mmCIF file of C-alpha atoms in Angstrom:
data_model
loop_
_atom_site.group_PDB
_atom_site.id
_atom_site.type_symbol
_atom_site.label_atom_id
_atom_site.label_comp_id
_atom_site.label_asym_id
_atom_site.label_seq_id
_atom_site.Cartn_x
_atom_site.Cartn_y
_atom_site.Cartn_z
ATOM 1 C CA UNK A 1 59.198 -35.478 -50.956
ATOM 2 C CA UNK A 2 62.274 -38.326 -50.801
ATOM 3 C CA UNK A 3 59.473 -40.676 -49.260
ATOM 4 C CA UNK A 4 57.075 -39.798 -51.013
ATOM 5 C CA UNK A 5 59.053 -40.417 -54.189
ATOM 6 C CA UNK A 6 60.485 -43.761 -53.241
ATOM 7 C CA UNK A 7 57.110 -45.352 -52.215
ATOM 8 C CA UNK A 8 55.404 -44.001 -55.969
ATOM 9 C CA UNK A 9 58.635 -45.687 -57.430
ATOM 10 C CA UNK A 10 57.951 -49.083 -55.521
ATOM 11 C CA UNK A 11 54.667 -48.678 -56.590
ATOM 12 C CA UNK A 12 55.129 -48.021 -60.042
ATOM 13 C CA UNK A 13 58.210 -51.147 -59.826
ATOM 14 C CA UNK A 14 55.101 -53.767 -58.250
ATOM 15 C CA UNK A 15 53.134 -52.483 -60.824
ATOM 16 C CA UNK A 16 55.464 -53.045 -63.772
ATOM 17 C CA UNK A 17 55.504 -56.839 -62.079
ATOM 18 C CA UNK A 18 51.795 -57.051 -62.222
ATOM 19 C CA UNK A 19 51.904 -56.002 -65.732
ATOM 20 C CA UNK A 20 54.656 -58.573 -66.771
ATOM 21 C CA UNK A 21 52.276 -61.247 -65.082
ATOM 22 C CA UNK A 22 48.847 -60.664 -66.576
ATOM 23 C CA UNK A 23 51.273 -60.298 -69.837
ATOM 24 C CA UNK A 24 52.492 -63.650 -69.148
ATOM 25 C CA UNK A 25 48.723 -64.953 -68.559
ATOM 26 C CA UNK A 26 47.227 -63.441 -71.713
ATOM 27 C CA UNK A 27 50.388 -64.879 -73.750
ATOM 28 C CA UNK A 28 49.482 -68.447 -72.046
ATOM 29 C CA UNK A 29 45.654 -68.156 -72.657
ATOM 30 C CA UNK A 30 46.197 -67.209 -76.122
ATOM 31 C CA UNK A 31 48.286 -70.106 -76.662
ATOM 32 C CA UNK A 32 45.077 -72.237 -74.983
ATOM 33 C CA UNK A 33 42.360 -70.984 -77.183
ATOM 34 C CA UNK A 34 44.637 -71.369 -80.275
ATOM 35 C CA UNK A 35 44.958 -74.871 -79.523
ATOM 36 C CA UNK A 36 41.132 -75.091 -78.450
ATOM 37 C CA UNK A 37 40.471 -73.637 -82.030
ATOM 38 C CA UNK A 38 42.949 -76.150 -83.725
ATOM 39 C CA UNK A 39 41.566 -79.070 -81.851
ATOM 40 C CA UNK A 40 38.085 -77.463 -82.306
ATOM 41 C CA UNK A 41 37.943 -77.378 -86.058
ATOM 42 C CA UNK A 42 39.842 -81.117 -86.504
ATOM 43 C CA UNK A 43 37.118 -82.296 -84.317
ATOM 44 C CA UNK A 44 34.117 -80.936 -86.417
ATOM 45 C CA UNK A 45 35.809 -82.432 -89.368
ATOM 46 C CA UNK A 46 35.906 -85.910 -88.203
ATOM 47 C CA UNK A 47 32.157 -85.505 -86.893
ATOM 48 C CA UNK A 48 31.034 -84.382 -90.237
ATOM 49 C CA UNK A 49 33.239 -86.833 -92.724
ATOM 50 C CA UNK A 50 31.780 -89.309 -89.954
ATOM 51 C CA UNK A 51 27.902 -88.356 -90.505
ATOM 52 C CA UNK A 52 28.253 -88.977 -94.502
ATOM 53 C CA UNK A 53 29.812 -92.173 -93.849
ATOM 54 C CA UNK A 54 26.952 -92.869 -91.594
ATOM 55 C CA UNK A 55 24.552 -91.527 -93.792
ATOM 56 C CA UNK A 56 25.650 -93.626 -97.014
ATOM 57 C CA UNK A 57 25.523 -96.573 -94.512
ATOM 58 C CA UNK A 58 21.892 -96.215 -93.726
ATOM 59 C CA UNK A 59 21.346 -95.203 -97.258
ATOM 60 C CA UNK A 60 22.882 -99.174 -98.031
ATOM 61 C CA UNK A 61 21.085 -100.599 -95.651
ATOM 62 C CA UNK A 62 17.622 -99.122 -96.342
ATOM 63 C CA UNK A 63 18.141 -100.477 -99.685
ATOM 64 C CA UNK A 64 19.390 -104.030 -99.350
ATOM 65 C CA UNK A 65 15.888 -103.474 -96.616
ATOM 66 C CA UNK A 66 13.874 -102.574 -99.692
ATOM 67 C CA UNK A 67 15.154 -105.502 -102.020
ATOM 68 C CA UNK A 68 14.527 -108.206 -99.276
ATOM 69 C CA UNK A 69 10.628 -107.129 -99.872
#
């Protein structure tokens, strides 16, 4: 029963290690998409201020177009 004690209790000690690892992982890939979300979100606010300010340019230009006729 000693052995068979001491071997559950290194099992149970690498297992606590795994643990603190895929903690650590999870804690880092949070951190990730977080960023991913930040960057995300900046990113589809430049594209759309962008496509008005593209849009009000063709708008211009389709009508300085029309005025040349």
């Amino acid at each position: 029963p000693f052995k068979e004690t001491m071997a559950n209790t290194q099992l149970l000690v690498d297992s606590g290690q795994t643990m603190k690892l895929a903690v650590e992982y999870l804690a880092v890939a949070d951190a990730a998409m977080r960023d991913f979300r930040v960057g995300l979100a900046a990113s589809e606010r430049d594209f759309d201020r962008g496509t008005r300010i593209n849009r009000s340019k063709i708008a211009s230009n389709w009508a300085k177009i029309n005025s040349m006729k």
